[in-house]
Structure formats: C-alpha cells, structure tokens
Amino acid sequence: MDVILRFIEPFWARYARTVTVEQRKALQAILQCRTPALGGHRYACSCGQTHHAFHSCNHRLCPQCGAADTAQWVQKQMGKLLPVPYFMVTFTLPEQLREVMLGNRVAMELFFKCSSQALSELLADPKRIGFTRSGFFGVFQSWTQEMLYHPHIHYIVPGVGLTEDEKLKHLKNPKWLIYAEPFAKRLRTLLANALLDHGLIDKSLFWQLVKMDWNASVDPAGSGENAVKYLGQYVQRSVISDNRVLAIEGNQVRIRIKNRDTGAYEPRTMTGVEFIHRFLLHALPSRFHRIRYRGFLHARGKPRLQWLQVLL
C-alpha cells in the first residue's frame, strides 16, 4: 500500500494511456480502502467508549483485504475432504499465450473450460482410471513470486470416483493418478482449437502452438489439507502481501521471494513504477470467477458427494 501511494504519480505519468478499466477500478478501490471515502461504522463499547472503523474495499487485488474470506473458504473446503488420497494437477500455458490471456475474459474462460474438460475426460478413460463421474475444483493463478504474469490453474483432485451405475471406484495405486503428459497434450488440442474458433489467435500461432510441448504436472497431495491451505493463498489474497515488501529506497522497492529450487528466501529489487505495473497485471476482468467446481464437488453435485461420503 505504501509503495502504491508513493509511486502512483510517476506510474500514472508513464502508463496512463495503457491502463485498463479493470486496473483503474483496482487502483481506485485500493487507494480508498479503509479511508473516509468509503465511510465506516461507529461501535459502542461496554466500557463506555466508542470506536470508529472505516469500511474495506474488498477488491480481489487489495493487499489489505481478503484474510477473513480466505480462512472461511479454507474451512469450508476442509469440510468437503474425503478419506482418500488427493492430487494436485497443474496446467500451465506456453509463453506465446500470455499476451492473449492478459485481461481477456473470453480467453481465460476457455482456459478453464478446456483444462477441466481435459481433466474429466482422462479421469473417465476406462483404460486409465475409469472415474465416469469425478469431482474436482480449480483455482486460477496468474502471478509468480516476482509478480510476473504467468497464468496457470491448480486443480485439487480426490482419488475416488463413481462408475456409470453409481458404484464406488478407487485408484489401483493410491499413490498414482495419471502421467502429466496426456493432460498437457489434451489441453493443447482443446484450447488451441477453441482459441482459433473464437478468433483470438491466427493460424500461424495455432500451428506454432500445436507443434510445441505444453506443460502440466501431477503431484500427490496426501489427505488434501495442505493443498487446500496452499490454494487458499490465491483465493482472496493479493499478488503480494505487505510483509514481503522489505524496503523502499529512493525510487527502488526491495521485495522478498522464495526460490522454488532451493527453498531459500532471496531479495529482489525493482523500480516503484515497475512494481505497480506488475501488480496491476493481475487485475481480473469483471465477472470472472477465480475458483471453479466440477462434478460431484459442484453445487449441483451435492447429492452425489453425499452418496460418496456414505459409501466411504
């Protein structure tokens, strides 16, 4: 928050012409959060004193909001966990599609639709697992530790499903789901064709995409609790929390990142203007939902989830 207040003027001087409507709304909400601009409430205490609290903006990008909503979401998902092994399936887009996805709600919706279709199709394949009726949920994430734009979706998948006649079906190996490569190939086919059909990419980029290797990963997630807590960071919380901003020195901002290879924390430095620019890259389009539920974890699948709980 201090970084935005300090460098908003030079940022505006440089990027004013390219700032999108969603980014403008995010900036306005963050700058007004917990200030008189949004009003507030006065509370009377039993001790005889009164206290005043300003309203929060509750914007998805605001670093001051979201902690309570995140805790509530995590607690709700914990209550849905089944006594089976869980897996995290992650779909990552190639670099060539980042510009296509950036701020484009249609492209982002297609990414969600095609990745969930790829996942459900492969889970239902009788030669692989045979979960005719499966269930999972996904969380869209767009940032790296250095706040760069890197769209990917994490899916939490329970290792159990139902057959066509509603019978319980377990994994043959509780420590293994499916190889990652088939997921990546199926997403490549579905999404490349969908983007071309919607006119979001041209044929030259289409042929470039279908000839390259895409990335996906499948990781065991134990009982699912740690995976839910991990994804809780991206549900309501912002790109970067205040405790990761180490210092503001002149026109530079020093932040802390976690090196995924070594597990150690390292400092990174960038200009204040670049900090705000990267921060605003992750302002989501209006009406775009970061979380999606499929199969028996969808609201309409509640009876099937309850039947699974009985069988288990």
PDB file of N, CA and C in Angstrom, residues 209-298:
ATOM      1  N   LEU A 209       1.552 -23.415 -31.842  1.00  0.00           N
ATOM      2  CA  LEU A 209       1.144 -23.963 -30.548  1.00  0.00           C
ATOM      3  C   LEU A 209       0.994 -25.479 -30.580  1.00  0.00           C
ATOM      4  N   VAL A 210       0.399 -26.010 -31.649  1.00  0.00           N
ATOM      5  CA  VAL A 210       0.126 -27.449 -31.695  1.00  0.00           C
ATOM      6  C   VAL A 210       1.391 -28.262 -31.939  1.00  0.00           C
ATOM      7  N   LYS A 211       2.456 -27.607 -32.394  1.00  0.00           N
ATOM      8  CA  LYS A 211       3.700 -28.332 -32.655  1.00  0.00           C
ATOM      9  C   LYS A 211       4.652 -28.316 -31.454  1.00  0.00           C
ATOM     10  N   MET A 212       4.356 -27.513 -30.438  1.00  0.00           N
ATOM     11  CA  MET A 212       5.261 -27.414 -29.285  1.00  0.00           C
ATOM     12  C   MET A 212       4.748 -28.254 -28.118  1.00  0.00           C
ATOM     13  N   ASP A 213       5.617 -28.523 -27.179  1.00  0.00           N
ATOM     14  CA  ASP A 213       5.253 -29.254 -25.974  1.00  0.00           C
ATOM     15  C   ASP A 213       4.665 -28.291 -24.945  1.00  0.00           C
ATOM     16  N   TRP A 214       3.508 -28.649 -24.386  1.00  0.00           N
ATOM     17  CA  TRP A 214       2.898 -27.871 -23.318  1.00  0.00           C
ATOM     18  C   TRP A 214       3.244 -28.507 -21.982  1.00  0.00           C
ATOM     19  N   ASN A 215       3.011 -27.758 -20.905  1.00  0.00           N
ATOM     20  CA  ASN A 215       3.403 -28.233 -19.569  1.00  0.00           C
ATOM     21  C   ASN A 215       2.194 -28.500 -18.688  1.00  0.00           C
ATOM     22  N   ALA A 216       2.294 -29.607 -17.972  1.00  0.00           N
ATOM     23  CA  ALA A 216       1.332 -29.937 -16.914  1.00  0.00           C
ATOM     24  C   ALA A 216       2.097 -30.733 -15.871  1.00  0.00           C
ATOM     25  N   SER A 217       1.572 -30.773 -14.666  1.00  0.00           N
ATOM     26  CA  SER A 217       2.215 -31.545 -13.608  1.00  0.00           C
ATOM     27  C   SER A 217       1.154 -32.221 -12.763  1.00  0.00           C
ATOM     28  N   VAL A 218       1.507 -33.389 -12.221  1.00  0.00           N
ATOM     29  CA  VAL A 218       0.618 -34.137 -11.335  1.00  0.00           C
ATOM     30  C   VAL A 218       1.418 -34.483 -10.087  1.00  0.00           C
ATOM     31  N   ASP A 219       0.977 -33.964  -8.942  1.00  0.00           N
ATOM     32  CA  ASP A 219       1.712 -34.164  -7.696  1.00  0.00           C
ATOM     33  C   ASP A 219       0.800 -34.744  -6.627  1.00  0.00           C
ATOM     34  N   PRO A 220       1.269 -35.754  -5.889  1.00  0.00           N
ATOM     35  CA  PRO A 220       0.488 -36.268  -4.763  1.00  0.00           C
ATOM     36  C   PRO A 220       0.273 -35.162  -3.730  1.00  0.00           C
ATOM     37  N   ALA A 221      -0.920 -35.113  -3.144  1.00  0.00           N
ATOM     38  CA  ALA A 221      -1.250 -34.070  -2.174  1.00  0.00           C
ATOM     39  C   ALA A 221      -1.732 -34.651  -0.856  1.00  0.00           C
ATOM     40  N   GLY A 222      -1.379 -35.903  -0.581  1.00  0.00           N
ATOM     41  CA  GLY A 222      -1.728 -36.504   0.703  1.00  0.00           C
ATOM     42  C   GLY A 222      -3.217 -36.518   0.968  1.00  0.00           C
ATOM     43  N   SER A 223      -3.602 -36.051   2.145  1.00  0.00           N
ATOM     44  CA  SER A 223      -5.014 -36.009   2.530  1.00  0.00           C
ATOM     45  C   SER A 223      -5.745 -34.813   1.929  1.00  0.00           C
ATOM     46  N   GLY A 224      -5.010 -33.922   1.272  1.00  0.00           N
ATOM     47  CA  GLY A 224      -5.618 -32.759   0.629  1.00  0.00           C
ATOM     48  C   GLY A 224      -5.614 -31.503   1.474  1.00  0.00           C
ATOM     49  N   GLU A 225      -5.350 -31.610   2.774  1.00  0.00           N
ATOM     50  CA  GLU A 225      -5.426 -30.451   3.660  1.00  0.00           C
ATOM     51  C   GLU A 225      -4.385 -29.396   3.302  1.00  0.00           C
ATOM     52  N   ASN A 226      -3.141 -29.806   3.120  1.00  0.00           N
ATOM     53  CA  ASN A 226      -2.089 -28.839   2.800  1.00  0.00           C
ATOM     54  C   ASN A 226      -2.319 -28.201   1.433  1.00  0.00           C
ATOM     55  N   ALA A 227      -2.852 -28.969   0.494  1.00  0.00           N
ATOM     56  CA  ALA A 227      -3.130 -28.423  -0.831  1.00  0.00           C
ATOM     57  C   ALA A 227      -4.207 -27.347  -0.757  1.00  0.00           C
ATOM     58  N   VAL A 228      -5.246 -27.587   0.039  1.00  0.00           N
ATOM     59  CA  VAL A 228      -6.310 -26.590   0.206  1.00  0.00           C
ATOM     60  C   VAL A 228      -5.754 -25.321   0.846  1.00  0.00           C
ATOM     61  N   LYS A 229      -4.920 -25.483   1.871  1.00  0.00           N
ATOM     62  CA  LYS A 229      -4.316 -24.316   2.525  1.00  0.00           C
ATOM     63  C   LYS A 229      -3.427 -23.549   1.546  1.00  0.00           C
ATOM     64  N   TYR A 230      -2.696 -24.285   0.708  1.00  0.00           N
ATOM     65  CA  TYR A 230      -1.824 -23.646  -0.275  1.00  0.00           C
ATOM     66  C   TYR A 230      -2.633 -22.816  -1.264  1.00  0.00           C
ATOM     67  N   LEU A 231      -3.714 -23.390  -1.782  1.00  0.00           N
ATOM     68  CA  LEU A 231      -4.534 -22.662  -2.749  1.00  0.00           C
ATOM     69  C   LEU A 231      -5.301 -21.526  -2.100  1.00  0.00           C
ATOM     70  N   GLY A 232      -5.500 -21.624  -0.782  1.00  0.00           N
ATOM     71  CA  GLY A 232      -6.170 -20.539  -0.081  1.00  0.00           C
ATOM     72  C   GLY A 232      -5.446 -19.211  -0.214  1.00  0.00           C
ATOM     73  N   GLN A 233      -4.138 -19.277  -0.476  1.00  0.00           N
ATOM     74  CA  GLN A 233      -3.362 -18.046  -0.653  1.00  0.00           C
ATOM     75  C   GLN A 233      -3.813 -17.267  -1.874  1.00  0.00           C
ATOM     76  N   TYR A 234      -4.384 -17.950  -2.867  1.00  0.00           N
ATOM     77  CA  TYR A 234      -4.713 -17.310  -4.133  1.00  0.00           C
ATOM     78  C   TYR A 234      -6.197 -17.048  -4.309  1.00  0.00           C
ATOM     79  N   VAL A 235      -7.001 -17.458  -3.340  1.00  0.00           N
ATOM     80  CA  VAL A 235      -8.442 -17.328  -3.499  1.00  0.00           C
ATOM     81  C   VAL A 235      -8.887 -15.880  -3.347  1.00  0.00           C
ATOM     82  N   GLN A 236      -8.519 -15.230  -2.238  1.00  0.00           N
ATOM     83  CA  GLN A 236      -8.945 -13.870  -1.975  1.00  0.00           C
ATOM     84  C   GLN A 236      -7.772 -12.919  -1.752  1.00  0.00           C
ATOM     85  N   ARG A 237      -6.601 -13.460  -1.510  1.00  0.00           N
ATOM     86  CA  ARG A 237      -5.487 -12.591  -1.190  1.00  0.00           C
ATOM     87  C   ARG A 237      -4.847 -11.981  -2.427  1.00  0.00           C
ATOM     88  N   SER A 238      -4.069 -10.940  -2.207  1.00  0.00           N
ATOM     89  CA  SER A 238      -3.496 -10.175  -3.297  1.00  0.00           C
ATOM     90  C   SER A 238      -2.211 -10.804  -3.820  1.00  0.00           C
ATOM     91  N   VAL A 239      -1.646 -10.158  -4.851  1.00  0.00           N
ATOM     92  CA  VAL A 239      -0.431 -10.638  -5.503  1.00  0.00           C
ATOM     93  C   VAL A 239       0.736 -10.710  -4.526  1.00  0.00           C
ATOM     94  N   ILE A 240       0.852  -9.711  -3.686  1.00  0.00           N
ATOM     95  CA  ILE A 240       1.966  -9.654  -2.746  1.00  0.00           C
ATOM     96  C   ILE A 240       1.471  -9.068  -1.423  1.00  0.00           C
ATOM     97  N   SER A 241       1.881  -9.662  -0.324  1.00  0.00           N
ATOM     98  CA  SER A 241       1.492  -9.167   0.985  1.00  0.00           C
ATOM     99  C   SER A 241       2.495  -8.125   1.472  1.00  0.00           C
ATOM    100  N   ASP A 242       2.086  -7.313   2.428  1.00  0.00           N
ATOM    101  CA  ASP A 242       2.941  -6.238   2.924  1.00  0.00           C
ATOM    102  C   ASP A 242       4.230  -6.763   3.546  1.00  0.00           C
ATOM    103  N   ASN A 243       4.177  -7.947   4.152  1.00  0.00           N
ATOM    104  CA  ASN A 243       5.385  -8.454   4.822  1.00  0.00           C
ATOM    105  C   ASN A 243       6.449  -8.923   3.846  1.00  0.00           C
ATOM    106  N   ARG A 244       6.113  -8.998   2.560  1.00  0.00           N
ATOM    107  CA  ARG A 244       7.129  -9.357   1.553  1.00  0.00           C
ATOM    108  C   ARG A 244       7.841  -8.131   0.986  1.00  0.00           C
ATOM    109  N   VAL A 245       7.329  -6.939   1.292  1.00  0.00           N
ATOM    110  CA  VAL A 245       7.997  -5.704   0.870  1.00  0.00           C
ATOM    111  C   VAL A 245       9.013  -5.345   1.941  1.00  0.00           C
ATOM    112  N   LEU A 246      10.288  -5.477   1.619  1.00  0.00           N
ATOM    113  CA  LEU A 246      11.343  -5.293   2.610  1.00  0.00           C
ATOM    114  C   LEU A 246      11.692  -3.833   2.833  1.00  0.00           C
ATOM    115  N   ALA A 247      11.767  -3.052   1.759  1.00  0.00           N
ATOM    116  CA  ALA A 247      12.196  -1.650   1.919  1.00  0.00           C
ATOM    117  C   ALA A 247      11.856  -0.850   0.672  1.00  0.00           C
ATOM    118  N   ILE A 248      11.709   0.459   0.868  1.00  0.00           N
ATOM    119  CA  ILE A 248      11.575   1.415  -0.228  1.00  0.00           C
ATOM    120  C   ILE A 248      12.777   2.346  -0.143  1.00  0.00           C
ATOM    121  N   GLU A 249      13.643   2.287  -1.143  1.00  0.00           N
ATOM    122  CA  GLU A 249      14.895   3.056  -1.124  1.00  0.00           C
ATOM    123  C   GLU A 249      14.975   3.919  -2.373  1.00  0.00           C
ATOM    124  N   GLY A 250      14.745   5.220  -2.215  1.00  0.00           N
ATOM    125  CA  GLY A 250      14.740   6.115  -3.368  1.00  0.00           C
ATOM    126  C   GLY A 250      13.574   5.771  -4.272  1.00  0.00           C
ATOM    127  N   ASN A 251      13.876   5.469  -5.540  1.00  0.00           N
ATOM    128  CA  ASN A 251      12.822   5.046  -6.466  1.00  0.00           C
ATOM    129  C   ASN A 251      12.775   3.533  -6.640  1.00  0.00           C
ATOM    130  N   GLN A 252      13.460   2.806  -5.739  1.00  0.00           N
ATOM    131  CA  GLN A 252      13.531   1.353  -5.808  1.00  0.00           C
ATOM    132  C   GLN A 252      12.716   0.700  -4.693  1.00  0.00           C
ATOM    133  N   VAL A 253      12.193  -0.492  -4.985  1.00  0.00           N
ATOM    134  CA  VAL A 253      11.458  -1.291  -3.997  1.00  0.00           C
ATOM    135  C   VAL A 253      12.145  -2.655  -3.910  1.00  0.00           C
ATOM    136  N   ARG A 254      12.413  -3.076  -2.688  1.00  0.00           N
ATOM    137  CA  ARG A 254      13.053  -4.380  -2.473  1.00  0.00           C
ATOM    138  C   ARG A 254      12.025  -5.322  -1.860  1.00  0.00           C
ATOM    139  N   ILE A 255      11.823  -6.473  -2.522  1.00  0.00           N
ATOM    140  CA  ILE A 255      10.854  -7.455  -2.051  1.00  0.00           C
ATOM    141  C   ILE A 255      11.556  -8.774  -1.758  1.00  0.00           C
ATOM    142  N   ARG A 256      10.844  -9.658  -1.061  1.00  0.00           N
ATOM    143  CA  ARG A 256      11.380 -10.976  -0.741  1.00  0.00           C
ATOM    144  C   ARG A 256      10.647 -12.021  -1.563  1.00  0.00           C
ATOM    145  N   ILE A 257      11.409 -12.928  -2.177  1.00  0.00           N
ATOM    146  CA  ILE A 257      10.816 -14.027  -2.928  1.00  0.00           C
ATOM    147  C   ILE A 257      11.357 -15.347  -2.398  1.00  0.00           C
ATOM    148  N   LYS A 258      10.648 -16.416  -2.698  1.00  0.00           N
ATOM    149  CA  LYS A 258      11.108 -17.750  -2.305  1.00  0.00           C
ATOM    150  C   LYS A 258      11.599 -18.490  -3.529  1.00  0.00           C
ATOM    151  N   ASN A 259      12.848 -18.903  -3.501  1.00  0.00           N
ATOM    152  CA  ASN A 259      13.424 -19.676  -4.586  1.00  0.00           C
ATOM    153  C   ASN A 259      12.855 -21.094  -4.528  1.00  0.00           C
ATOM    154  N   ARG A 260      12.080 -21.486  -5.555  1.00  0.00           N
ATOM    155  CA  ARG A 260      11.424 -22.789  -5.546  1.00  0.00           C
ATOM    156  C   ARG A 260      12.418 -23.944  -5.622  1.00  0.00           C
ATOM    157  N   ASP A 261      13.590 -23.694  -6.193  1.00  0.00           N
ATOM    158  CA  ASP A 261      14.584 -24.758  -6.346  1.00  0.00           C
ATOM    159  C   ASP A 261      15.317 -25.042  -5.037  1.00  0.00           C
ATOM    160  N   THR A 262      15.674 -23.977  -4.314  1.00  0.00           N
ATOM    161  CA  THR A 262      16.456 -24.155  -3.087  1.00  0.00           C
ATOM    162  C   THR A 262      15.611 -24.055  -1.827  1.00  0.00           C
ATOM    163  N   GLY A 263      14.423 -23.433  -1.929  1.00  0.00           N
ATOM    164  CA  GLY A 263      13.585 -23.233  -0.760  1.00  0.00           C
ATOM    165  C   GLY A 263      14.012 -22.054   0.097  1.00  0.00           C
ATOM    166  N   ALA A 264      15.077 -21.340  -0.331  1.00  0.00           N
ATOM    167  CA  ALA A 264      15.585 -20.202   0.436  1.00  0.00           C
ATOM    168  C   ALA A 264      14.899 -18.911  -0.014  1.00  0.00           C
ATOM    169  N   TYR A 265      14.847 -17.937   0.901  1.00  0.00           N
ATOM    170  CA  TYR A 265      14.285 -16.625   0.574  1.00  0.00           C
ATOM    171  C   TYR A 265      15.386 -15.702   0.067  1.00  0.00           C
ATOM    172  N   GLU A 266      15.067 -14.964  -1.006  1.00  0.00           N
ATOM    173  CA  GLU A 266      16.054 -14.085  -1.637  1.00  0.00           C
ATOM    174  C   GLU A 266      15.439 -12.717  -1.885  1.00  0.00           C
ATOM    175  N   PRO A 267      16.241 -11.648  -1.879  1.00  0.00           N
ATOM    176  CA  PRO A 267      15.724 -10.305  -2.176  1.00  0.00           C
ATOM    177  C   PRO A 267      15.715 -10.029  -3.681  1.00  0.00           C
ATOM    178  N   ARG A 268      14.771  -9.230  -4.116  1.00  0.00           N
ATOM    179  CA  ARG A 268      14.707  -8.761  -5.499  1.00  0.00           C
ATOM    180  C   ARG A 268      14.418  -7.263  -5.470  1.00  0.00           C
ATOM    181  N   THR A 269      15.006  -6.529  -6.409  1.00  0.00           N
ATOM    182  CA  THR A 269      14.829  -5.077  -6.450  1.00  0.00           C
ATOM    183  C   THR A 269      14.277  -4.655  -7.796  1.00  0.00           C
ATOM    184  N   MET A 270      13.338  -3.726  -7.772  1.00  0.00           N
ATOM    185  CA  MET A 270      12.771  -3.157  -8.993  1.00  0.00           C
ATOM    186  C   MET A 270      12.347  -1.722  -8.696  1.00  0.00           C
ATOM    187  N   THR A 271      12.093  -0.954  -9.731  1.00  0.00           N
ATOM    188  CA  THR A 271      11.631   0.412  -9.507  1.00  0.00           C
ATOM    189  C   THR A 271      10.200   0.395  -8.973  1.00  0.00           C
ATOM    190  N   GLY A 272       9.813   1.467  -8.295  1.00  0.00           N
ATOM    191  CA  GLY A 272       8.461   1.561  -7.773  1.00  0.00           C
ATOM    192  C   GLY A 272       7.412   1.554  -8.877  1.00  0.00           C
ATOM    193  N   VAL A 273       7.746   2.188 -10.007  1.00  0.00           N
ATOM    194  CA  VAL A 273       6.824   2.218 -11.145  1.00  0.00           C
ATOM    195  C   VAL A 273       6.629   0.809 -11.703  1.00  0.00           C
ATOM    196  N   GLU A 274       7.725   0.061 -11.826  1.00  0.00           N
ATOM    197  CA  GLU A 274       7.630  -1.311 -12.325  1.00  0.00           C
ATOM    198  C   GLU A 274       6.853  -2.189 -11.349  1.00  0.00           C
ATOM    199  N   PHE A 275       7.011  -1.941 -10.060  1.00  0.00           N
ATOM    200  CA  PHE A 275       6.267  -2.683  -9.040  1.00  0.00           C
ATOM    201  C   PHE A 275       4.767  -2.530  -9.265  1.00  0.00           C
ATOM    202  N   ILE A 276       4.292  -1.295  -9.437  1.00  0.00           N
ATOM    203  CA  ILE A 276       2.859  -1.064  -9.639  1.00  0.00           C
ATOM    204  C   ILE A 276       2.407  -1.663 -10.969  1.00  0.00           C
ATOM    205  N   HIS A 277       3.240  -1.536 -11.994  1.00  0.00           N
ATOM    206  CA  HIS A 277       2.906  -2.094 -13.305  1.00  0.00           C
ATOM    207  C   HIS A 277       2.693  -3.606 -13.209  1.00  0.00           C
ATOM    208  N   ARG A 278       3.613  -4.306 -12.559  1.00  0.00           N
ATOM    209  CA  ARG A 278       3.472  -5.759 -12.408  1.00  0.00           C
ATOM    210  C   ARG A 278       2.266  -6.104 -11.534  1.00  0.00           C
ATOM    211  N   PHE A 279       2.066  -5.331 -10.503  1.00  0.00           N
ATOM    212  CA  PHE A 279       0.950  -5.558  -9.583  1.00  0.00           C
ATOM    213  C   PHE A 279      -0.382  -5.513 -10.329  1.00  0.00           C
ATOM    214  N   LEU A 280      -0.556  -4.527 -11.195  1.00  0.00           N
ATOM    215  CA  LEU A 280      -1.829  -4.334 -11.883  1.00  0.00           C
ATOM    216  C   LEU A 280      -2.050  -5.306 -13.030  1.00  0.00           C
ATOM    217  N   LEU A 281      -1.011  -6.020 -13.447  1.00  0.00           N
ATOM    218  CA  LEU A 281      -1.183  -7.031 -14.495  1.00  0.00           C
ATOM    219  C   LEU A 281      -2.194  -8.099 -14.080  1.00  0.00           C
ATOM    220  N   HIS A 282      -2.392  -8.245 -12.772  1.00  0.00           N
ATOM    221  CA  HIS A 282      -3.199  -9.345 -12.264  1.00  0.00           C
ATOM    222  C   HIS A 282      -4.616  -8.925 -11.862  1.00  0.00           C
ATOM    223  N   ALA A 283      -5.026  -7.739 -12.315  1.00  0.00           N
ATOM    224  CA  ALA A 283      -6.409  -7.304 -12.106  1.00  0.00           C
ATOM    225  C   ALA A 283      -7.308  -8.129 -13.026  1.00  0.00           C
ATOM    226  N   LEU A 284      -8.178  -8.935 -12.451  1.00  0.00           N
ATOM    227  CA  LEU A 284      -9.005  -9.842 -13.233  1.00  0.00           C
ATOM    228  C   LEU A 284     -10.177  -9.105 -13.878  1.00  0.00           C
ATOM    229  N   PRO A 285     -10.625  -9.573 -15.037  1.00  0.00           N
ATOM    230  CA  PRO A 285     -11.809  -8.967 -15.671  1.00  0.00           C
ATOM    231  C   PRO A 285     -13.036  -9.117 -14.770  1.00  0.00           C
ATOM    232  N   SER A 286     -13.962  -8.210 -14.904  1.00  0.00           N
ATOM    233  CA  SER A 286     -15.176  -8.274 -14.099  1.00  0.00           C
ATOM    234  C   SER A 286     -15.952  -9.546 -14.427  1.00  0.00           C
ATOM    235  N   ARG A 287     -16.601 -10.112 -13.420  1.00  0.00           N
ATOM    236  CA  ARG A 287     -17.430 -11.317 -13.515  1.00  0.00           C
ATOM    237  C   ARG A 287     -16.619 -12.584 -13.807  1.00  0.00           C
ATOM    238  N   PHE A 288     -15.318 -12.495 -13.732  1.00  0.00           N
ATOM    239  CA  PHE A 288     -14.512 -13.709 -13.895  1.00  0.00           C
ATOM    240  C   PHE A 288     -14.289 -14.333 -12.528  1.00  0.00           C
ATOM    241  N   HIS A 289     -14.638 -15.606 -12.390  1.00  0.00           N
ATOM    242  CA  HIS A 289     -14.518 -16.301 -11.117  1.00  0.00           C
ATOM    243  C   HIS A 289     -13.209 -17.086 -11.076  1.00  0.00           C
ATOM    244  N   ARG A 290     -12.416 -16.824 -10.061  1.00  0.00           N
ATOM    245  CA  ARG A 290     -11.103 -17.447  -9.931  1.00  0.00           C
ATOM    246  C   ARG A 290     -11.201 -18.927  -9.562  1.00  0.00           C
ATOM    247  N   ILE A 291     -12.327 -19.344  -8.944  1.00  0.00           N
ATOM    248  CA  ILE A 291     -12.493 -20.721  -8.484  1.00  0.00           C
ATOM    249  C   ILE A 291     -13.627 -21.380  -9.264  1.00  0.00           C
ATOM    250  N   ARG A 292     -13.406 -22.621  -9.699  1.00  0.00           N
ATOM    251  CA  ARG A 292     -14.438 -23.377 -10.392  1.00  0.00           C
ATOM    252  C   ARG A 292     -14.542 -24.779  -9.789  1.00  0.00           C
ATOM    253  N   TYR A 293     -15.767 -25.273  -9.672  1.00  0.00           N
ATOM    254  CA  TYR A 293     -16.027 -26.601  -9.124  1.00  0.00           C
ATOM    255  C   TYR A 293     -16.657 -27.460 -10.214  1.00  0.00           C
ATOM    256  N   ARG A 294     -16.244 -28.716 -10.264  1.00  0.00           N
ATOM    257  CA  ARG A 294     -16.737 -29.616 -11.305  1.00  0.00           C
ATOM    258  C   ARG A 294     -17.178 -30.952 -10.690  1.00  0.00           C
ATOM    259  N   GLY A 295     -18.086 -31.623 -11.399  1.00  0.00           N
ATOM    260  CA  GLY A 295     -18.518 -32.946 -10.985  1.00  0.00           C
ATOM    261  C   GLY A 295     -19.242 -32.939  -9.654  1.00  0.00           C
ATOM    262  N   PHE A 296     -18.925 -33.916  -8.816  1.00  0.00           N
ATOM    263  CA  PHE A 296     -19.631 -34.027  -7.539  1.00  0.00           C
ATOM    264  C   PHE A 296     -19.212 -32.963  -6.529  1.00  0.00           C
ATOM    265  N   LEU A 297     -18.233 -32.120  -6.855  1.00  0.00           N
ATOM    266  CA  LEU A 297     -17.874 -31.003  -5.983  1.00  0.00           C
ATOM    267  C   LEU A 297     -18.586 -29.709  -6.385  1.00  0.00           C
ATOM    268  N   HIS A 298     -19.288 -29.739  -7.520  1.00  0.00           N
ATOM    269  CA  HIS A 298     -20.109 -28.600  -7.912  1.00  0.00           C
ATOM    270  C   HIS A 298     -21.360 -28.557  -7.032  1.00  0.00           C
TER     271      HIS A 298
END
